[in-house]
Short mmCIF file of C-alpha atoms and ligand atoms in Angstrom, two decimals:
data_model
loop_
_atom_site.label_atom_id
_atom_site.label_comp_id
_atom_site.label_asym_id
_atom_site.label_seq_id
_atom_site.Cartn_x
_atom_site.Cartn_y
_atom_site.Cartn_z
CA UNK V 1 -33.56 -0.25 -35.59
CA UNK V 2 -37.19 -0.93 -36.22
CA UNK V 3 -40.14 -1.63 -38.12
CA UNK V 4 -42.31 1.12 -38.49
CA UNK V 5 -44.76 -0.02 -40.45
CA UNK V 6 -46.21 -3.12 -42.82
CA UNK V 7 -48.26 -2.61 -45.47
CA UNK V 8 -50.57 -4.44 -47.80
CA UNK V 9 -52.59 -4.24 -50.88
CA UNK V 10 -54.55 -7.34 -52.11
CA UNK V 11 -53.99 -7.25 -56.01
CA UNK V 12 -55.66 -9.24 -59.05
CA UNK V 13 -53.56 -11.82 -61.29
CA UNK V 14 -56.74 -12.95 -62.80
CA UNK V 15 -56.72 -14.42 -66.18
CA UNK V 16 -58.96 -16.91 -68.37
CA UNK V 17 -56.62 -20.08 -67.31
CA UNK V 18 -58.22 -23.06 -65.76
CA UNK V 19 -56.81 -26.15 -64.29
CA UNK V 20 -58.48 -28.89 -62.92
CA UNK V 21 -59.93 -27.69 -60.11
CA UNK V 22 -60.17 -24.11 -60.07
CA UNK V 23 -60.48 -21.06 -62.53
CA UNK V 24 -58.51 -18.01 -61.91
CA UNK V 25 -61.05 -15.59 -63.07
CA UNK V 26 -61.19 -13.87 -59.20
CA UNK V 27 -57.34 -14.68 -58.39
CA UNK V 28 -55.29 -12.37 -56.17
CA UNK V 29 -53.07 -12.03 -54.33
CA UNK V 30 -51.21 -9.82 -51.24
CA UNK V 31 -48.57 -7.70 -51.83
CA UNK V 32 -46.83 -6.58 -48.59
CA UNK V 33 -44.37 -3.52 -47.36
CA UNK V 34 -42.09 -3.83 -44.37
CA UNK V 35 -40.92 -0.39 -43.91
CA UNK V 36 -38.17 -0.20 -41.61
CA UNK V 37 -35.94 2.67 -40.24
CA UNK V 38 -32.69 2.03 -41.25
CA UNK V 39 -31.30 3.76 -44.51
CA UNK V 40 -29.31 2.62 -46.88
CA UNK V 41 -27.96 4.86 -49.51
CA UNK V 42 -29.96 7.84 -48.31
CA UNK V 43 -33.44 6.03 -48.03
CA UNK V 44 -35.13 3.73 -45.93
CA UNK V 45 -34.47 0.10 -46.14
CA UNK V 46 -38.23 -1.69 -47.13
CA UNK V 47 -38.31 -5.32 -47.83
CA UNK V 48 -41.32 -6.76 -49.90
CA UNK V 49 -43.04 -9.69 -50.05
CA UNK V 50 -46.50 -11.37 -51.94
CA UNK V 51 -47.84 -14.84 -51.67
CA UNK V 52 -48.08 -17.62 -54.54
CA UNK V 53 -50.89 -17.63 -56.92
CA UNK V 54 -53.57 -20.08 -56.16
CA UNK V 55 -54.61 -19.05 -52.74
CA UNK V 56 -56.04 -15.41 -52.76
CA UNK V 57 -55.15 -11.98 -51.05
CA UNK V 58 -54.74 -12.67 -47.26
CA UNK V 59 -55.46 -9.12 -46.67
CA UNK V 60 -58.46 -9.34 -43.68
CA UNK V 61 -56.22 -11.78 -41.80
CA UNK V 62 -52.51 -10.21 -41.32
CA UNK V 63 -54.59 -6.26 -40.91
CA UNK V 64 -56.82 -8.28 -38.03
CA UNK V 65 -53.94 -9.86 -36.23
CA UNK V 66 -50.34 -10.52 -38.02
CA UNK V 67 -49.53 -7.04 -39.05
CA UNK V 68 -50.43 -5.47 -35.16
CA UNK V 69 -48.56 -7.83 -33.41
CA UNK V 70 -45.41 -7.41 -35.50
CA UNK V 71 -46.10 -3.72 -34.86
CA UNK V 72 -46.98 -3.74 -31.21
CA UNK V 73 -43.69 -5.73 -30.18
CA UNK V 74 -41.14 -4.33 -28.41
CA UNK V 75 -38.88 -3.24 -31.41
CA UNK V 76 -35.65 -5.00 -29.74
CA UNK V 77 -37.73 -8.23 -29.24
CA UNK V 78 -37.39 -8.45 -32.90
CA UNK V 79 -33.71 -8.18 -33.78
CA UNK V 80 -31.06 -10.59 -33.78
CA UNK V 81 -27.76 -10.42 -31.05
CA UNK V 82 -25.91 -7.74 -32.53
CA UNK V 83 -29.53 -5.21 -32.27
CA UNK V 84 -28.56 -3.62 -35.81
CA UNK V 85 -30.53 -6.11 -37.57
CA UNK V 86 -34.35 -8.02 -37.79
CA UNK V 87 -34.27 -11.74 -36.72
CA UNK V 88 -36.64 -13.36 -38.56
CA UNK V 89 -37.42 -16.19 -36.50
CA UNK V 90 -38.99 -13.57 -33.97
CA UNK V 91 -40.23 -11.91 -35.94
CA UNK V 92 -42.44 -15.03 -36.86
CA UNK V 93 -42.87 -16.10 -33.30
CA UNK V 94 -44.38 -12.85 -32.88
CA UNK V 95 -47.01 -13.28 -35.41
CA UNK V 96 -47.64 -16.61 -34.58
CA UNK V 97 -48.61 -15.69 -30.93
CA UNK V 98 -51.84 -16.90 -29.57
CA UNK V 99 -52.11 -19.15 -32.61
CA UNK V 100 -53.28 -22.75 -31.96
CA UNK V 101 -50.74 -25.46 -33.46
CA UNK V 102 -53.18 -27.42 -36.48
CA UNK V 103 -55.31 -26.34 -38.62
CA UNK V 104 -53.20 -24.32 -40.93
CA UNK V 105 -55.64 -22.93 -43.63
CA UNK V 106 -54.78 -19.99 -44.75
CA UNK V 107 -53.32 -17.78 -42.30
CA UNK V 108 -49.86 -19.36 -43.18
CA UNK V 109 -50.12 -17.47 -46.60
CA UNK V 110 -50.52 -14.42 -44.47
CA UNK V 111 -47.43 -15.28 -42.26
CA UNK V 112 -45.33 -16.84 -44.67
CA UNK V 113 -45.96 -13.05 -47.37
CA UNK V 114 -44.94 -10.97 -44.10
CA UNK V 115 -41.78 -13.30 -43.95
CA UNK V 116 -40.75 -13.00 -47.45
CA UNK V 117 -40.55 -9.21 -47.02
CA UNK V 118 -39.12 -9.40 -43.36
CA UNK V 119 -35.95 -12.07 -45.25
CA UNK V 120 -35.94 -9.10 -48.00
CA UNK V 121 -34.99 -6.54 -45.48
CA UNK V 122 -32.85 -8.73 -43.67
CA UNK V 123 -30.87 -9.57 -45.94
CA UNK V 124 -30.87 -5.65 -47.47
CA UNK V 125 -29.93 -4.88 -44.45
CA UNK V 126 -27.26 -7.44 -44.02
CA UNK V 127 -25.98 -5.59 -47.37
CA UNK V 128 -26.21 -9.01 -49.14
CA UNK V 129 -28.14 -11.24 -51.75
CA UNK V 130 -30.48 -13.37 -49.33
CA UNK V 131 -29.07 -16.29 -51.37
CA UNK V 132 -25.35 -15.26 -49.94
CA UNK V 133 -27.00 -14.86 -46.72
CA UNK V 134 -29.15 -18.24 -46.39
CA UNK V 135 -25.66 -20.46 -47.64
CA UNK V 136 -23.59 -18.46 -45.02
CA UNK V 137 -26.17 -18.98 -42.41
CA UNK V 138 -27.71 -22.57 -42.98
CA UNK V 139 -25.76 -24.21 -46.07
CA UNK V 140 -22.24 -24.62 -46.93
CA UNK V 141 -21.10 -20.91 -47.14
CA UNK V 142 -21.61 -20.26 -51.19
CA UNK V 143 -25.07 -19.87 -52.55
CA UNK V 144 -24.90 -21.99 -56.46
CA UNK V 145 -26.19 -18.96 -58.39
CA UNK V 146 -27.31 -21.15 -61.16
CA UNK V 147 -31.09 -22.68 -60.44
CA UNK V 148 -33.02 -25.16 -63.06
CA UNK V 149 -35.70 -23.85 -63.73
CA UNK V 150 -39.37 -25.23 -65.29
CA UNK V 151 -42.08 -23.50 -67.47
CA UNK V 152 -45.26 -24.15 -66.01
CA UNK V 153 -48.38 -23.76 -68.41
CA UNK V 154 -50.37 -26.02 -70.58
CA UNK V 155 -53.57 -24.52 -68.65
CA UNK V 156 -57.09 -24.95 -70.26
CA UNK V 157 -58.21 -22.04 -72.11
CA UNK V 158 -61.62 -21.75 -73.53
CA UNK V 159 -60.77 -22.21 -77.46
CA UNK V 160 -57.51 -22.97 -76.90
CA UNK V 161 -56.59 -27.08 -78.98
CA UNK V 162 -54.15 -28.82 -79.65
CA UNK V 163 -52.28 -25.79 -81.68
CA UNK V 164 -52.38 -23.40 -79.49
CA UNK V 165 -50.60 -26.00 -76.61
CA UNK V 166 -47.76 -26.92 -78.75
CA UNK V 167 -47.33 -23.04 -79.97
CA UNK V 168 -46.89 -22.12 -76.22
CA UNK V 169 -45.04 -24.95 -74.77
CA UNK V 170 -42.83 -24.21 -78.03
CA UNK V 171 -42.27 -20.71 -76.77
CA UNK V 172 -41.28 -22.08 -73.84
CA UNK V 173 -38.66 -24.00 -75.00
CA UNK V 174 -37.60 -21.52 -77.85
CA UNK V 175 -36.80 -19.59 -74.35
CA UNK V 176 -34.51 -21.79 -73.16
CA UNK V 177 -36.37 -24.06 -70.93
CA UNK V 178 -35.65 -27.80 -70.98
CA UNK V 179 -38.55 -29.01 -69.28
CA UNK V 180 -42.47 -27.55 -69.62
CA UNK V 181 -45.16 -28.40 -67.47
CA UNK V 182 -49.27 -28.65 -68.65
CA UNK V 183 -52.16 -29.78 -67.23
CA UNK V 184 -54.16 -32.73 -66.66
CA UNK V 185 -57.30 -33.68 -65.25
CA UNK V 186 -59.61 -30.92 -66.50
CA UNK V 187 -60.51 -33.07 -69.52
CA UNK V 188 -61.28 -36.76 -70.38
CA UNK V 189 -58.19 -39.40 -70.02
CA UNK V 190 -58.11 -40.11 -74.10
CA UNK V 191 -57.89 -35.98 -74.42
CA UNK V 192 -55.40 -35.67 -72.30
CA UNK V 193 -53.15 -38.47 -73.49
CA UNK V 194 -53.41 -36.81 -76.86
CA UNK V 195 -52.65 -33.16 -75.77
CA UNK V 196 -49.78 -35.04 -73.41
CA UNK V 197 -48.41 -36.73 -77.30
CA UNK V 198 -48.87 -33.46 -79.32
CA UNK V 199 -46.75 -31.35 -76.52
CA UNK V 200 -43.96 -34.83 -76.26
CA UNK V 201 -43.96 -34.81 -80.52
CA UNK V 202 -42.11 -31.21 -80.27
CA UNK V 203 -39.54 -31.94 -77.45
CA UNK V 204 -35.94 -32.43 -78.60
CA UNK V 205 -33.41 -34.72 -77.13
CA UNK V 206 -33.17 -33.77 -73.25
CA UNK V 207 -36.23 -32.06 -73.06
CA UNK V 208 -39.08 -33.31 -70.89
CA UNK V 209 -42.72 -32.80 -70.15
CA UNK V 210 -44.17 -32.99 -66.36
CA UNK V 211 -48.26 -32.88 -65.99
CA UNK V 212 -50.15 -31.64 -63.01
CA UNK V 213 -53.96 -32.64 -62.20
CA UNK V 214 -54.00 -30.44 -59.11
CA UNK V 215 -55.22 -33.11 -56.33
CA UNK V 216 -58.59 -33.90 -58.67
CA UNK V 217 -58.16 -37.41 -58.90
CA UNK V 218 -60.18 -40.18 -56.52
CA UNK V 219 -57.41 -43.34 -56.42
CA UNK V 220 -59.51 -45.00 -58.92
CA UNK V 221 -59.00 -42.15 -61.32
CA UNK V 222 -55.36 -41.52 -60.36
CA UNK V 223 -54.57 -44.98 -60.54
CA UNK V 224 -56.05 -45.08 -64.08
CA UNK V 225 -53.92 -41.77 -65.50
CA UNK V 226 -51.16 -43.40 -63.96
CA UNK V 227 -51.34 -46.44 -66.20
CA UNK V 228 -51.64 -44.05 -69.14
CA UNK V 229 -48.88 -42.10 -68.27
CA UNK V 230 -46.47 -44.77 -67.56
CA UNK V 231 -45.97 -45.17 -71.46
CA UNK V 232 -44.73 -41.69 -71.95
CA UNK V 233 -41.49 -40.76 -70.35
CA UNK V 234 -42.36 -37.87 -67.94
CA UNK V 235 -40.54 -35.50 -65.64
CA UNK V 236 -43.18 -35.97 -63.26
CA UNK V 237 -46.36 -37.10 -62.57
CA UNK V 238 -48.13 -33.82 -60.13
CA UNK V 239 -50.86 -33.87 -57.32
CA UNK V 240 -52.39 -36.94 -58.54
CA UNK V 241 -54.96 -36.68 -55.66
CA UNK V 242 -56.34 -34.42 -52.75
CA UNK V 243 -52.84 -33.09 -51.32
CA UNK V 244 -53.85 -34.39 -47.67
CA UNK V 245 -54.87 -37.85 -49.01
CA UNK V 246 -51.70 -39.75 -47.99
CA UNK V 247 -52.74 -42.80 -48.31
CA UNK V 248 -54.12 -42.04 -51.85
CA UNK V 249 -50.30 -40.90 -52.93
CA UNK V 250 -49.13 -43.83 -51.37
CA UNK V 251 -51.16 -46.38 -53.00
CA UNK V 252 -50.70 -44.57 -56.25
CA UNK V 253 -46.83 -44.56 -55.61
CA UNK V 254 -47.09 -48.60 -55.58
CA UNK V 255 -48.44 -48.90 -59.29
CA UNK V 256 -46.90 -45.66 -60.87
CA UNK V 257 -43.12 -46.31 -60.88
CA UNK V 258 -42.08 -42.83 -62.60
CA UNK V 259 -41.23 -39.63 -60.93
CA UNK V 260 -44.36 -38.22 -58.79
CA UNK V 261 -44.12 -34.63 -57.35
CA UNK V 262 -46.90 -33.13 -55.06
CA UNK V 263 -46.63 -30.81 -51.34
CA UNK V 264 -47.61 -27.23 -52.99
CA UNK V 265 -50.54 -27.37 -50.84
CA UNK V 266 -48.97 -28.15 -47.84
CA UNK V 267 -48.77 -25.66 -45.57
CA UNK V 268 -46.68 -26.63 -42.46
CA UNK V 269 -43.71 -28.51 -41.25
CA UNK V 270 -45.91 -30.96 -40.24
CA UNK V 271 -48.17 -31.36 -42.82
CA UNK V 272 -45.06 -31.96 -45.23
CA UNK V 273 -43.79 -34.46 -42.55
CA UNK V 274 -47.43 -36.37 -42.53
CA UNK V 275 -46.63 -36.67 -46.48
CA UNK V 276 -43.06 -37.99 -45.37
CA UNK V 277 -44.37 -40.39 -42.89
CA UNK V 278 -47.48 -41.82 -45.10
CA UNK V 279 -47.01 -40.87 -48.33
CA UNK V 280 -44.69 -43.47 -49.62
CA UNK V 281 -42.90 -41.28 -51.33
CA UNK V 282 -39.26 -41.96 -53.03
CA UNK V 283 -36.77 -40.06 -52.14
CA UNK V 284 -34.78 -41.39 -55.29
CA UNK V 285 -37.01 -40.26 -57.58
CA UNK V 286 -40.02 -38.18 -56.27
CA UNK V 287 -40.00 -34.42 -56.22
CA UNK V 288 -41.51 -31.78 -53.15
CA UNK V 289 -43.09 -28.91 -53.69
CA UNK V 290 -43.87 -27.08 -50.77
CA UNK V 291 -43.73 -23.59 -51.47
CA UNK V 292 -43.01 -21.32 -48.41
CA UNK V 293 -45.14 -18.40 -49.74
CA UNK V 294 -47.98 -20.15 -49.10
CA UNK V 295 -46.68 -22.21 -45.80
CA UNK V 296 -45.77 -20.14 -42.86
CA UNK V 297 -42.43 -18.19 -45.36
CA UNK V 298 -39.05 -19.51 -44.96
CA UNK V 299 -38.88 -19.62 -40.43
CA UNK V 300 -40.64 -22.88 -41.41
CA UNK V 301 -39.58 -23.84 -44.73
CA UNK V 302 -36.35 -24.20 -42.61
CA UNK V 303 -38.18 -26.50 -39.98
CA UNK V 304 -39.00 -28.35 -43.07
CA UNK V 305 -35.49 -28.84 -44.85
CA UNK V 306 -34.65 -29.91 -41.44
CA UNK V 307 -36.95 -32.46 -40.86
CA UNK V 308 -36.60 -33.74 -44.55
CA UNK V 309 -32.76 -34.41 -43.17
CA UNK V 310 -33.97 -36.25 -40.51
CA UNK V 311 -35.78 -38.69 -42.85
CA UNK V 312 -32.61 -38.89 -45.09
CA UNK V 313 -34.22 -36.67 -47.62
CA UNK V 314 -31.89 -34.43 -49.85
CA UNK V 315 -32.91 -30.53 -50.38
CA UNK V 316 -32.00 -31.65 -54.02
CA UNK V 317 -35.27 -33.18 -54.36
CA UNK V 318 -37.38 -29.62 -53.78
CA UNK V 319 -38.75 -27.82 -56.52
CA UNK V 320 -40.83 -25.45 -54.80
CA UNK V 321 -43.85 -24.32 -56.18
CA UNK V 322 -44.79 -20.44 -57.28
CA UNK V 323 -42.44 -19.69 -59.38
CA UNK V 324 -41.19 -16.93 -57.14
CA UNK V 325 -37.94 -15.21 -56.96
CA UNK V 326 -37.89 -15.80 -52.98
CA UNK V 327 -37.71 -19.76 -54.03
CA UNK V 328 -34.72 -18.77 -56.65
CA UNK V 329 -32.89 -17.10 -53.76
CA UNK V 330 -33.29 -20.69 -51.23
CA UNK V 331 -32.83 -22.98 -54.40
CA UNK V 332 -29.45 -21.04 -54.73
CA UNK V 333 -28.51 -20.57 -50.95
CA UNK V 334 -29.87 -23.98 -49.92
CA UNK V 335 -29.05 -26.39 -52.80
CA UNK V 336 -32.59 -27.28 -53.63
CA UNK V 337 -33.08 -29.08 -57.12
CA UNK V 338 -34.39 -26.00 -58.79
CA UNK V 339 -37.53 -23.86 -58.43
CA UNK V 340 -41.13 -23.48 -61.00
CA UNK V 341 -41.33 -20.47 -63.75
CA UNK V 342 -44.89 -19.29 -65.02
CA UNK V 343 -42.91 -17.38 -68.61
CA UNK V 344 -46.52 -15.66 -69.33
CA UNK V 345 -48.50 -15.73 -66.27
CA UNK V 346 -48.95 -14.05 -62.94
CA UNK V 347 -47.17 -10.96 -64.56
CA UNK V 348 -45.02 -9.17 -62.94
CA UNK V 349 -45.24 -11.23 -59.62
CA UNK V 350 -42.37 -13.92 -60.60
CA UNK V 351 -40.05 -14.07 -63.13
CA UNK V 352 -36.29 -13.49 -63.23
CA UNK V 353 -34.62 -9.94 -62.82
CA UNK V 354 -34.65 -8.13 -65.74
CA UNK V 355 -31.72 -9.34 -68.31
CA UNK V 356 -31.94 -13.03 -66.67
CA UNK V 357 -32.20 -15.20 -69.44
CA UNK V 358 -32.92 -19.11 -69.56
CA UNK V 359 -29.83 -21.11 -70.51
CA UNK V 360 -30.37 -25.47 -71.09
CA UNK V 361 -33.22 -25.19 -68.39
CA UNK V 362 -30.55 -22.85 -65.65
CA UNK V 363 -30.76 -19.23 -64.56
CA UNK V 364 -27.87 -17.22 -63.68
CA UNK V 365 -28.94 -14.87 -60.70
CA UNK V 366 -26.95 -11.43 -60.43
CA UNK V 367 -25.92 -10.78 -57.12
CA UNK V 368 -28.98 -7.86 -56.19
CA UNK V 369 -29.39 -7.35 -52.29
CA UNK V 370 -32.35 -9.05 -50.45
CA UNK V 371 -34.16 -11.11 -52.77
CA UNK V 372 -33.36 -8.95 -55.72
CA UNK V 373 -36.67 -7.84 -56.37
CA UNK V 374 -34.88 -4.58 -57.39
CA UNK V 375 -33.58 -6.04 -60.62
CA UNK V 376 -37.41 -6.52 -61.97
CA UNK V 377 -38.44 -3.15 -63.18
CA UNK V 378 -42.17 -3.59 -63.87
CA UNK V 379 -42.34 -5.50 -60.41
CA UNK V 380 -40.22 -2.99 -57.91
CA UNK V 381 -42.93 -0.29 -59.65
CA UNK V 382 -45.88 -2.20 -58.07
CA UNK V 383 -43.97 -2.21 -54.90
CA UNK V 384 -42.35 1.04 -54.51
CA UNK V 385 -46.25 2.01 -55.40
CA UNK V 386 -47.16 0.17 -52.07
CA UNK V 387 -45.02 1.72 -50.08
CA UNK V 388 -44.66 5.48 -50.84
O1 OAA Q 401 -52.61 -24.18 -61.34
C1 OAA Q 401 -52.17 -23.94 -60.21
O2 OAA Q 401 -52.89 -23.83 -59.21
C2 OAA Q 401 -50.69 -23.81 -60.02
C3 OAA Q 401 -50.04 -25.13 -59.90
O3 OAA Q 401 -50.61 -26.14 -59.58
C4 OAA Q 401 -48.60 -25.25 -60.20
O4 OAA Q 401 -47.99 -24.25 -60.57
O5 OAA Q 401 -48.08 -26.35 -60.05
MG1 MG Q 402 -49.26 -27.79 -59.24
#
């Protein structure tokens, strides 16, 4: 078997949403094809993949140099030892050839879209959910095919108060969800302690708020929310400061004693072990984010889990970022704590397949081949679009 051919299309998921650093009035992203030439029920197995929002179409960089090496491999160098199926781990040393070590940027959002699709036609392939595949392979054997899930929203909109927070986080919850996530850090402290109180004034018993100020805090500033927020009982406290500031999330993790969560813009095994290492965070009570659509795709998210091990970190402590169904599919298969949800943006990248509803904060996920993209009508549309 081979790959004949990979295919991208940089897309928008723009909308009017701001958070604390950035607008997403120019947001895209890359949706990618791997076409291979095996067939499965009379047509040829493809596997898709697309990157998180928050980091743009990666387009230029896997046409200039990801997508032709993948392509101009010997097709055997590429499959695993019984030659009737893709190995993605060389398929990812492929790409990475000729790459420096450091300096991640942003090619590993171009890597790690390639890899989603290369695990979705693996696992097609394999005939299997990549949930059933990852447990079988690198957890205990049975995927958990119930994942908490969070709604993330509580973005600033221009016009938007007080009203139309609480409406939407109330949505949220009238879904299903048991925790909601909004921003912070795009407005003064005082307004953001009293959007935090009208969103905590609608919550019923076991329901929970987490805020995220997307890395725009100085430790001055993050030090200062964190006093604030210590009087409300959050899920979590998110990205406090500049994600590479360890010593910031460190210091911060001395004074703030509730749950922190941060790594979403991380984009390497080693970056997440520099937050590890110097980060002081608690592995009893702190949450990791690193999502592996942006960071190099699962090859490394699995050098990752690994090295949390080695520092006596549980995968029960990742909630990945990006609320993508690639993340539902590890959450079940690898026993991470759960995995985001965006319930009304980034439409129709992320969700649930269709039917899936939200039960107490859990999905259910129906056993779909690869990552089940299939089972998402308005999103298999977009993709099938891609690659006919
Ligand atoms: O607003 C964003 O960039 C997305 C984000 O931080 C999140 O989902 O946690
Ligand atoms: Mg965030």
């Amino acid at each position: 078997m081979k790959i004949v051919n990979i295919l991208e299309s940089t897309r928008p998921i723009k909308s009017d949403i701001r958070n604390a650093y950035i607008d997403f009035s120019k947001m895209t992203l890359s949706l990618v094809a791997v076409v291979t030439d095996v067939i499965r029920d009379g047509k040829p197995v493809i596997g898709y993949g697309f990157n998180s929002n928050g980091r743009y179409g990666q387009g230029a960089l896997m046409r200039d140099r990801f997508i032709p090496r993948v392509l101009e491999a010997e097709p055997d160098s590429l499959l695993d030892e019984t030659g009737e199926n893709l190995d993605p781990h060389k398929v990812w040393a492929r790409m990475m050839i000729n790459e420096k070590p450091g300096g991640h940027g942003e090619r590993s959002v171009a890597v790690g879209t390639i890899d989603m699709a290369v695990w979705d036609a693996t696992a097609k392939i394999a005939g299997k959910p990549l949930s059933q595949l990852l447990a079988e392979r690198y957890g205990n054997g049975t995927p958990d095919p119930r994942v908490f899930v969070y709604a993330a929203g509580g973005y600033y909109y221009p016009g938007k108060g007080l009203d139309g927070l609480k409406k939407e986080m109330e949505s949220y919850l009238a879904r299903g969800y048991s925790v909601v996530k909004m921003k912070i850090g795009g407005a003064t402290l005082a307004e953001d302690c009293e959007r935090i109180e009208s969103v905590l004034k609608i919550l019923g018993p076991g329901q929970q708020l987490a805020v995220d100020a997307n890395g725009r805090f100085d430790l001055k500033t993050a030090i200062e929310y964190g006093k604030a927020l210590s009087q409300y009982p959050l899920f979590w406290y998110e990205e406090a400061g500049d994600p590479l500031d360890y010593e910031l999330q460190a210091k911060l993790g001395e004074v703030y004693k509730g749950p922190m969560a941060t790594g979403e813009n991380l984009f390497s095994m080693q970056d997440a072990r520099n937050l590890i290492r110097h980060g002081g965070m608690h592995k009893d009570r702190d949450w990791l984010q690193f999502d592996c659509a942006l960071s190099y795709g699962l090859v490394e998210y699995l050098r990752t889990l690994d090295m949390l091990k080695e520092y006596g970190w549980s995968p029960s402590r990742c909630i990945p970022h990006g609320g993508h169904q690639m993340s539902l599919a590890i959450a079940a298969g690898l026993g991470l704590g759960g995995n985001e949800s965006y319930p009304d943006l980034f439409q129709p990248y992320g969700g649930f397949p269709d039917g899936v509803k939200v039960d107490n904060g859990y999905v259910t996920l129906p056993p779909l081949p690869g990552i089940g993209f299939e089972g998402k009508s308005d999103l298999i549309a977009e993709m099938r679009a891609l690659a006919s």
